[in-house]
Short mmCIF file of C-alpha atoms and ligand atoms in Angstrom, two decimals:
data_model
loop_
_atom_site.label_atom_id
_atom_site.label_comp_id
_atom_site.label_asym_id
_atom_site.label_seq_id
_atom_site.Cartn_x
_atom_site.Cartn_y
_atom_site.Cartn_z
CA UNK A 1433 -12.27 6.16 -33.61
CA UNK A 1434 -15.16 4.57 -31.60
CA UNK A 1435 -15.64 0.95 -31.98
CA UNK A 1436 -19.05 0.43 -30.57
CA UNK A 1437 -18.65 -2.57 -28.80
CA UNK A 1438 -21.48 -4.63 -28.33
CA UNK A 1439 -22.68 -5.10 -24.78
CA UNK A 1440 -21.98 -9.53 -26.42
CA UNK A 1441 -17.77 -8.32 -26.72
CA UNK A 1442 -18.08 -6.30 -23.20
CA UNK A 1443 -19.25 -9.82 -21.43
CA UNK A 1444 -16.71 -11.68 -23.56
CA UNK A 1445 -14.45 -9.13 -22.65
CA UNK A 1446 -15.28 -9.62 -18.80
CA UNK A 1447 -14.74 -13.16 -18.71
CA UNK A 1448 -11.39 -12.88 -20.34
CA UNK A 1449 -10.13 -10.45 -17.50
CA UNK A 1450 -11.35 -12.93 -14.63
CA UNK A 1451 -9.98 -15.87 -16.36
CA UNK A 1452 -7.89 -18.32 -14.58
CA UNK A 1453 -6.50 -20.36 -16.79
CA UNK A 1454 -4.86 -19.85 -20.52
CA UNK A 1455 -7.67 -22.07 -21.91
CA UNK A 1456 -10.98 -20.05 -20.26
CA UNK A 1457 -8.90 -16.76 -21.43
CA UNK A 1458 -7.95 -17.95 -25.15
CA UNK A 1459 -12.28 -19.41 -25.28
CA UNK A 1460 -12.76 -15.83 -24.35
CA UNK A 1461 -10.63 -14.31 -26.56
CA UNK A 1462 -12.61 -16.34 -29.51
CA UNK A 1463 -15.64 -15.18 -28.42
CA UNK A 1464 -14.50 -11.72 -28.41
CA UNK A 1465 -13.46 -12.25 -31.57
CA UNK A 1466 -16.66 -13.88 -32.84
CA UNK A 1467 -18.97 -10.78 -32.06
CA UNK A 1468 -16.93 -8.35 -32.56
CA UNK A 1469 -18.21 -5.73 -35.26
CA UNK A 1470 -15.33 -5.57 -37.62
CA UNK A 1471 -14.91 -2.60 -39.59
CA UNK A 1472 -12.07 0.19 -39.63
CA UNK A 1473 -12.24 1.01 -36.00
CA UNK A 1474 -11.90 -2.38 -34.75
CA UNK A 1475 -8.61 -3.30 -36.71
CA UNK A 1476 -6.41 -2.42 -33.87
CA UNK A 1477 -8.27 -4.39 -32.02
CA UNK A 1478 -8.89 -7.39 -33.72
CA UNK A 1479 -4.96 -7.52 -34.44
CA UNK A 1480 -4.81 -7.22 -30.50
CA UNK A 1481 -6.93 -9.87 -30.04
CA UNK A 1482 -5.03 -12.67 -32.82
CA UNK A 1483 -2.18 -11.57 -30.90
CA UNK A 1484 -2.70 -12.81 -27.51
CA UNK A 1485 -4.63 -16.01 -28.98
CA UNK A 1486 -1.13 -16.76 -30.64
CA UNK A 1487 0.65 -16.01 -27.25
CA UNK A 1488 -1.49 -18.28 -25.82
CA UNK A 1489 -0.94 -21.27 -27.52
CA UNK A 1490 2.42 -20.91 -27.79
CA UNK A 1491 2.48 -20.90 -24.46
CA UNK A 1492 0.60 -24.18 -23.72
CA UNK A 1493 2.22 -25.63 -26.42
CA UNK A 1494 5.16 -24.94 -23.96
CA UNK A 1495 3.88 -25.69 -20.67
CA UNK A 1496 1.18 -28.38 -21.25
CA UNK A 1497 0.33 -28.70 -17.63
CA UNK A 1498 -0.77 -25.25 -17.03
CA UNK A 1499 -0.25 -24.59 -13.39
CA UNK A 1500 -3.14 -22.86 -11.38
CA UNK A 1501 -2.07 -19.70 -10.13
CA UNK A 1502 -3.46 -19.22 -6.36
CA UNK A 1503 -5.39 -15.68 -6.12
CA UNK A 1504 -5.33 -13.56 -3.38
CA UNK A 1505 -8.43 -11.36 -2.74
CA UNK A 1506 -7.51 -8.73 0.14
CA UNK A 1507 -10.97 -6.99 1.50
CA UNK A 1508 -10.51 -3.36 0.69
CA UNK A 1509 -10.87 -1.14 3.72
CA UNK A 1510 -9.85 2.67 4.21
CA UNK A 1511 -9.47 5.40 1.24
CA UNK A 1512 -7.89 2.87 -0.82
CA UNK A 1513 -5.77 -0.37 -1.60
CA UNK A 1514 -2.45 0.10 -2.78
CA UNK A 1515 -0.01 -2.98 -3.33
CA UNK A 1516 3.66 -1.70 -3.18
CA UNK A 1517 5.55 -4.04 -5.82
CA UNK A 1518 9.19 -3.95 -6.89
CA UNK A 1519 11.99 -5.63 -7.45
CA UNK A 1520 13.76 -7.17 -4.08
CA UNK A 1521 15.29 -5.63 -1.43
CA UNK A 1522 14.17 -2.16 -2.71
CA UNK A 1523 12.65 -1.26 1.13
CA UNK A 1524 9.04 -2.14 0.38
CA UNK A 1525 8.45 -4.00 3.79
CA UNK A 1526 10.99 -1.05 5.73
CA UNK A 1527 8.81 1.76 4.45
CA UNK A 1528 5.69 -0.51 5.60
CA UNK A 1529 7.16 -0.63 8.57
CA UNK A 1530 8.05 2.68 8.94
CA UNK A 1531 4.24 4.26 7.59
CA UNK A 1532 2.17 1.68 9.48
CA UNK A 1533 1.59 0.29 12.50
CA UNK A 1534 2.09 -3.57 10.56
CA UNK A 1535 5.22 -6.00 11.89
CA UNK A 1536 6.52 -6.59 8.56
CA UNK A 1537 9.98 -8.25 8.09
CA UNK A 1538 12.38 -6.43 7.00
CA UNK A 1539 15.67 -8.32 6.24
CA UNK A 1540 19.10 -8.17 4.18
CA UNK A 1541 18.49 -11.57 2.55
CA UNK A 1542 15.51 -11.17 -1.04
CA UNK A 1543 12.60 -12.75 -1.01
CA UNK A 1544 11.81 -12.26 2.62
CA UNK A 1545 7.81 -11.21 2.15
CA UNK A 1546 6.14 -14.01 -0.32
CA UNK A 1547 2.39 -13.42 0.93
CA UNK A 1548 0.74 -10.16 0.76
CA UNK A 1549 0.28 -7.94 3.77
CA UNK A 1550 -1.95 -5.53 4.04
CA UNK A 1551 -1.39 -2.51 6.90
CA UNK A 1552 -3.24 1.44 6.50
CA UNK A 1553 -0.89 4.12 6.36
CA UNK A 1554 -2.76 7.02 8.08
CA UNK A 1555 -2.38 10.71 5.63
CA UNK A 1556 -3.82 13.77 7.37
CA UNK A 1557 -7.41 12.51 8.23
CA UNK A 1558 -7.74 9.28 5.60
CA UNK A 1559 -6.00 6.13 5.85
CA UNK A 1560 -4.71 4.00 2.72
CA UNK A 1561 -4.38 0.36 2.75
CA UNK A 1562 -0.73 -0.42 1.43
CA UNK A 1563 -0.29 -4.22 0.67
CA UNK A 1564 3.76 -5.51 1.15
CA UNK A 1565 3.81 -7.72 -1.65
CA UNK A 1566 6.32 -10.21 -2.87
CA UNK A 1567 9.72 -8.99 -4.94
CA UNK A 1568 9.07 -9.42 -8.68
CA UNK A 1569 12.33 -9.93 -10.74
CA UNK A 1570 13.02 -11.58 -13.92
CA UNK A 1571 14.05 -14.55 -12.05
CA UNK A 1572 11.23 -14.96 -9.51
CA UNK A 1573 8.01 -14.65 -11.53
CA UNK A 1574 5.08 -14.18 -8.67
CA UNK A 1575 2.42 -15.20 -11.31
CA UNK A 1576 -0.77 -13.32 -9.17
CA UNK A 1577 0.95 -9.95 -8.48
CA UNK A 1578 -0.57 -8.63 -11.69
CA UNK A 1579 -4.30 -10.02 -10.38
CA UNK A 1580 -3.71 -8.41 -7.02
CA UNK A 1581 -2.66 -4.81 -9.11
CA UNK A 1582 -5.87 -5.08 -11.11
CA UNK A 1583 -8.30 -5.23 -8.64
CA UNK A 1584 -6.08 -2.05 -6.37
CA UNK A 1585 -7.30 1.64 -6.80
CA UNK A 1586 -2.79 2.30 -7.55
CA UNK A 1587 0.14 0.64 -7.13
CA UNK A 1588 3.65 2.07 -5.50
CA UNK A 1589 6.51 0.78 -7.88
CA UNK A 1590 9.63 0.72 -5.55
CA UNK A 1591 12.68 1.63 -6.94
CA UNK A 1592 16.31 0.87 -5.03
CA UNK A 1593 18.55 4.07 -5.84
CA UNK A 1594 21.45 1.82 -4.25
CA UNK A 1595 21.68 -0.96 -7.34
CA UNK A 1596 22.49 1.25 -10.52
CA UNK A 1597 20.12 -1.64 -12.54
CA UNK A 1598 17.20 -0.53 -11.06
CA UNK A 1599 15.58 0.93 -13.92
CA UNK A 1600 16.02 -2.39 -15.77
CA UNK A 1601 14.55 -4.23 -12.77
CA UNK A 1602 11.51 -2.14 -13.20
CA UNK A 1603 10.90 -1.67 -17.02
CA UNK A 1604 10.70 -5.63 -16.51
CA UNK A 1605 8.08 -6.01 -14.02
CA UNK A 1606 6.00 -2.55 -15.98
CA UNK A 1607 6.29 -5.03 -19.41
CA UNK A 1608 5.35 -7.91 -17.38
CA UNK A 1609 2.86 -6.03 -16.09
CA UNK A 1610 1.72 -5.06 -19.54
CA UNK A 1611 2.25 -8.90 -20.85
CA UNK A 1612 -0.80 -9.40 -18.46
CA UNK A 1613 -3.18 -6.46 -19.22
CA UNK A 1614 -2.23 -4.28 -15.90
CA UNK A 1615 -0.86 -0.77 -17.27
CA UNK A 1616 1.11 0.83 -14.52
CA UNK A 1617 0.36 4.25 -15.00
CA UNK A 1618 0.59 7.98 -13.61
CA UNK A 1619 -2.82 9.63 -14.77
CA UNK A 1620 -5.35 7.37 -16.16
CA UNK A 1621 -6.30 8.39 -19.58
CA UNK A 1622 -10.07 9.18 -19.68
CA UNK A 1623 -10.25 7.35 -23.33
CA UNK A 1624 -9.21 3.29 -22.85
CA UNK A 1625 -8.66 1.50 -25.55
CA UNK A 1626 -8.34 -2.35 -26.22
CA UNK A 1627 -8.90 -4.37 -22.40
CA UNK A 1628 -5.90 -3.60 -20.89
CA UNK A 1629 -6.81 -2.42 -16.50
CA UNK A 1630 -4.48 0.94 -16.48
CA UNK A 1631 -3.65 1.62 -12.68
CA UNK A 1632 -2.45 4.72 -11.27
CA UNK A 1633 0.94 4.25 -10.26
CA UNK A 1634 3.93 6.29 -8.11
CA UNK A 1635 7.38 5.17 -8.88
CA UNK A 1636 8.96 5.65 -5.51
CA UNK A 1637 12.74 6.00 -5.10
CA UNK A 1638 14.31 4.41 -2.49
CA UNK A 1639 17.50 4.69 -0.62
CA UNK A 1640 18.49 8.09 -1.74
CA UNK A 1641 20.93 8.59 0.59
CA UNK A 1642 22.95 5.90 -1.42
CA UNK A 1643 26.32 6.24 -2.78
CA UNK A 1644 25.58 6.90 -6.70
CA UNK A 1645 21.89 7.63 -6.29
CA UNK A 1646 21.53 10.43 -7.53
CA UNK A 1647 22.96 9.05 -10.81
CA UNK A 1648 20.23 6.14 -10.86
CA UNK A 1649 17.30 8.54 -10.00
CA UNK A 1650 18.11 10.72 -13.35
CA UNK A 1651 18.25 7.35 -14.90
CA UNK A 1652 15.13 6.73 -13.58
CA UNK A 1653 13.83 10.34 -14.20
CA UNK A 1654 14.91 10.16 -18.25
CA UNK A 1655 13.13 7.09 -18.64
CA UNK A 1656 10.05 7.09 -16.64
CA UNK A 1657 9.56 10.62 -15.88
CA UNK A 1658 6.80 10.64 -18.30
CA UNK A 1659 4.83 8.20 -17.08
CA UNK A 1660 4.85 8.69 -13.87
CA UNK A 1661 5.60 10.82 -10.91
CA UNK A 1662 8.55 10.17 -9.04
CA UNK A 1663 8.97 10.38 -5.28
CA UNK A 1664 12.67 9.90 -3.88
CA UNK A 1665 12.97 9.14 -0.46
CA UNK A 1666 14.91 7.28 2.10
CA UNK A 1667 12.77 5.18 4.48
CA UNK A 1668 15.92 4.42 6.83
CA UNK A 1669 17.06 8.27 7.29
CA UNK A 1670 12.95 8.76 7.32
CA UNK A 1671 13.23 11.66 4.51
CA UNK A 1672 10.99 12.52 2.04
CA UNK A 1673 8.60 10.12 3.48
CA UNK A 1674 5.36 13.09 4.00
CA UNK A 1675 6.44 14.25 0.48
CA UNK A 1676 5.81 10.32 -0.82
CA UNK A 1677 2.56 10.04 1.41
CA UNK A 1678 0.66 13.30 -0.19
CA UNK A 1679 2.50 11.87 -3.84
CA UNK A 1680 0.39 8.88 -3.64
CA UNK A 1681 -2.80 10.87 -2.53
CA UNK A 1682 -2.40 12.78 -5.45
CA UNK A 1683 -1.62 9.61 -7.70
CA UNK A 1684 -5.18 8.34 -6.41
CA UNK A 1685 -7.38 10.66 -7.51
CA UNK A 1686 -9.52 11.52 -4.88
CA UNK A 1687 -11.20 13.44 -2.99
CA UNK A 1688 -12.12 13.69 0.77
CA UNK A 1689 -15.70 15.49 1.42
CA UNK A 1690 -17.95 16.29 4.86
CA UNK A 1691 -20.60 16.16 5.32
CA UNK A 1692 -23.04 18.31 7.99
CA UNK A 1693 -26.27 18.69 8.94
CA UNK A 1694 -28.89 22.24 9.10
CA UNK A 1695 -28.13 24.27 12.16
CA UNK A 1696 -25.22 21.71 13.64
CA UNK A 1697 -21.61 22.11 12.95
CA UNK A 1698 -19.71 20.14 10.54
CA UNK A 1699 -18.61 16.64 11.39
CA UNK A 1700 -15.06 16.72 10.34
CA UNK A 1701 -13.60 14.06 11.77
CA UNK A 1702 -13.78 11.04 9.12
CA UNK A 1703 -14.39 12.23 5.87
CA UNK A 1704 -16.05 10.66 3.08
CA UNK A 1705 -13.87 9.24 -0.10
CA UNK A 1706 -14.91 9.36 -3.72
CA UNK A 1707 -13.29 9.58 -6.70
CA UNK A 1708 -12.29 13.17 -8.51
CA UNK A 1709 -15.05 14.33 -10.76
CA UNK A 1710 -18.20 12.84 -8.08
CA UNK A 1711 -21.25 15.38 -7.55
CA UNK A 1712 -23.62 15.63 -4.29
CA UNK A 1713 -25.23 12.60 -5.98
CA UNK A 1714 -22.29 10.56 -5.50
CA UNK A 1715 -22.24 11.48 -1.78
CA UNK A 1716 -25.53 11.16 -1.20
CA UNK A 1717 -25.61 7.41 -2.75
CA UNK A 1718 -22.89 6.86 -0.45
CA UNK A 1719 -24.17 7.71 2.71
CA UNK A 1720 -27.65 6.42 2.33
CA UNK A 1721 -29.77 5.66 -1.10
CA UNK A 1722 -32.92 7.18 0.78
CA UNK A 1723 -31.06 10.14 1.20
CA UNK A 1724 -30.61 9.82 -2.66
CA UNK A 1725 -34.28 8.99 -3.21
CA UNK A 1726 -35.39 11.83 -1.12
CA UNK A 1727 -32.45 14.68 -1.88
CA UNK A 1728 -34.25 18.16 -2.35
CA UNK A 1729 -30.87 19.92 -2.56
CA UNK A 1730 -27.62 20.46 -1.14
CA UNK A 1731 -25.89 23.52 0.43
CA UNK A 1732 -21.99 23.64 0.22
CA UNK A 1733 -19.36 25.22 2.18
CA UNK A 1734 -16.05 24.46 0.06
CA UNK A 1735 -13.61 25.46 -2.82
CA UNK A 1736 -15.99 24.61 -5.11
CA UNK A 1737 -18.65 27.06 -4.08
CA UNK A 1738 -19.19 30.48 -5.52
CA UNK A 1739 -19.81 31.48 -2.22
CA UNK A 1740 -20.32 30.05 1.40
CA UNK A 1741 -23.52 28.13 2.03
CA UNK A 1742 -24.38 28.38 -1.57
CA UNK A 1743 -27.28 26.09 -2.65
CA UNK A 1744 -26.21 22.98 -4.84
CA UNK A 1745 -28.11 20.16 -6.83
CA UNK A 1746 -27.13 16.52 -7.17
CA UNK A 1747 -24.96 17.61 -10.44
CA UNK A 1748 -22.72 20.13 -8.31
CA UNK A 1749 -18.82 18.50 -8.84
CA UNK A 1750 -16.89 18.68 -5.68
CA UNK A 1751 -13.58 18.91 -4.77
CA UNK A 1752 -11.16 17.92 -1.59
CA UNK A 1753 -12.31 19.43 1.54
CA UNK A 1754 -15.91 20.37 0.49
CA UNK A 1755 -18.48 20.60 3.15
CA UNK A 1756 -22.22 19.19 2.08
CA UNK A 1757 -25.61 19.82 3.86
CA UNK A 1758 -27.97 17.30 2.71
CA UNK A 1759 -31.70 18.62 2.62
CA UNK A 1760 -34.02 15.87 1.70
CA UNK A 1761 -37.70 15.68 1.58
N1 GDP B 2599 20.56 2.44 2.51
C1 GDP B 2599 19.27 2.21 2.68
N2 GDP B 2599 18.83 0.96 2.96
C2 GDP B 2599 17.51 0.77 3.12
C3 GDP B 2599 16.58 1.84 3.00
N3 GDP B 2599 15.34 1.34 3.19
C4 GDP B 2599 15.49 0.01 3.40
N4 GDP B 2599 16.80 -0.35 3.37
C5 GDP B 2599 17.40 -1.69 3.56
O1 GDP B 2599 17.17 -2.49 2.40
C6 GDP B 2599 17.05 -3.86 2.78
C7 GDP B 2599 15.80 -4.46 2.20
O2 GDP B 2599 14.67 -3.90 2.81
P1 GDP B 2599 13.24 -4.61 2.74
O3 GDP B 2599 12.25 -3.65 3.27
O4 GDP B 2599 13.29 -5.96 3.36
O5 GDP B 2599 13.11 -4.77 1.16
P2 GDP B 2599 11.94 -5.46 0.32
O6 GDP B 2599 12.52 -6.73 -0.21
O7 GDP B 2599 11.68 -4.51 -0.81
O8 GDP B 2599 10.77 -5.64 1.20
C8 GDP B 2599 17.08 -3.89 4.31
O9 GDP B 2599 18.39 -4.23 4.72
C9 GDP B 2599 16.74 -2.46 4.70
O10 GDP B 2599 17.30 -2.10 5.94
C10 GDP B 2599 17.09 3.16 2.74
O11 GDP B 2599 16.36 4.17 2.64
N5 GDP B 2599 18.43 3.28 2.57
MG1 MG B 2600 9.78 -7.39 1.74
#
């Protein structure tokens, strides 16, 4: 059921995602509260809501000095950012190493990477920004990983097919996730409900080549095959790597789109990125918002044509590999 949120709860709502510290979150979470319209449709949500307040204090009540968690904000570039988190020595930095051109360490030893990295892994004519993060495990709690996987367009959730606990080690850092409003997900429902950040997520699965792996990747199959796609590789043979790269385009959602102009050929070198579902307005807002305020129409080259060089307006939905010719006034 709709809940028709007021635009007072969205604001409310806002400030308790960007909160820093239990006490800004649980004032938010009263204010929420406060302006909430309550009624049927709201009850999940309201129970939500007395839920986390109660988490809250408990928690304070526990740790009275609330320590400040230090954010990192890593500027976005390329097709997208994509932190690759997981429990240690799953191969996160190796398959860095191996997809980028980044130094990342790479060592026997855990806990070898504690500050995120960022490096683009090129795929076909994009590239995506992966981010070697620190190992999250039950015992070493990195208390901004879930802040750094809300503001990414997905997440790679490493799995190591060489430890047969592996699926433990990663149903704890999806709850933790959770615990923190970051759902780890492989398609993002279109619906969202309460003020959880859902994420799309690959679960990739490491070391392959492992005595017993095959065991631990139907483990990991059973339990998480329905909520995400899975992608076994092994970085150190270098297998299944191109079959993990076009996973995680898929995972992303979107699209790549050219653009050329009357009478010329098409520039396809770089293309541009936009999420699945945009229309010739998206593109054209992208390139240029006078190209927006002057767009007469578009003519399209592309799977999504009924034909070649058919004639398009801004509503026209495009789809990977599309070619555009702006005409504007
Ligand atoms: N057997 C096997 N070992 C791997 C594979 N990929 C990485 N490793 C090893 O796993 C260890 C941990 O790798 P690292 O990338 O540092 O893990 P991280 O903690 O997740 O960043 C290193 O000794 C790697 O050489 C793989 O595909 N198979
Ligand atoms: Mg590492």
């Amino acid at each position: 059921m709709p809940a028709n949120l007021t635009p007072a709860y969205h604001a409310a709502e806002k400030r308790y995602r960007q909160a820093n510290t239990p006490d800004e979150k649980l004032e938010a979470l009263r204010e929420m509260l406060a302006v909430m319209p309550k009624h049927k449709g709201t009850d999940k949500l309201q129970a939500d809501i007395k839920r986390r307040m109660s988490q809250l204090k408990d928690q304070s009540r526990k740790a009275p000095a609330a320590r400040q968690v230090p954010m990192w904000v890593i500027e976005k570039v390329g097709a997208g950012q994509v932190p690759v988190i997981g429990p240690p020595n799953a191969g996160k930095s190796a398959l860095i190493a191996r997809t980028t051109h980044a130094d990342v360490r790479v060592a026997e030893y855990p806990f070898t990477t504690q500050t995120p990295t960022p490096a683009m892994m090129p795929f076909e004519n994009i590239q995506i920004q992966l981010i070697d993060a620190p190992a999250w495990s039950e015992d070493f709690d990195v208390g901004w990983l879930p802040e750094l996987a809300r503001r990414s367009d997905a997440c790679v959730l490493m799995a190591d097919l060489s430890d047969a606990r592996t699926a433990e080690a990663i149903a704890y850092i999806v709850e933790a996730m959770e615990a923190r409003d970051v759902v780890l997900i492989g398609e993002v429902p279109d619906e969202r409900e309460g003020f959880e950040v859902c994420i799309p997520t690959l679960l990739a699965a490491n070391k392959r080549e492992a005595p017993g792996a095959l065991d631990t990747l139907l483990e990991l199959e059973t339990l998480f095959g329905d909520r995400f796609p899975i992608a076994a590789m092994s970085v150190e043979e270098g297998t299944g790597i191109d079959e993990f790269k076009q996973a995680l385009f898929n995972v992303m959602q979107i699209i790549r789109v050219f653009t050329k102009q009357p009478h010329k050929e098409a520039d396809l070198g770089e293309p541009f990125v936009l999420p699945v579902g945009s229309t010739v307005h998206d593109l054209a807002g992208k390139i240029h918002k006078e190209i927006l305020a002057n767009f007469r129409f578009g003519r399209l080259w592309g799977a999504s044509g009924r034909f070649q060089g058919q004639r398009v307006g801004e509503e026209h939905v495009l789809v990977d590999g599309d070619i555009v010719e702006l005409h504007t006034r």
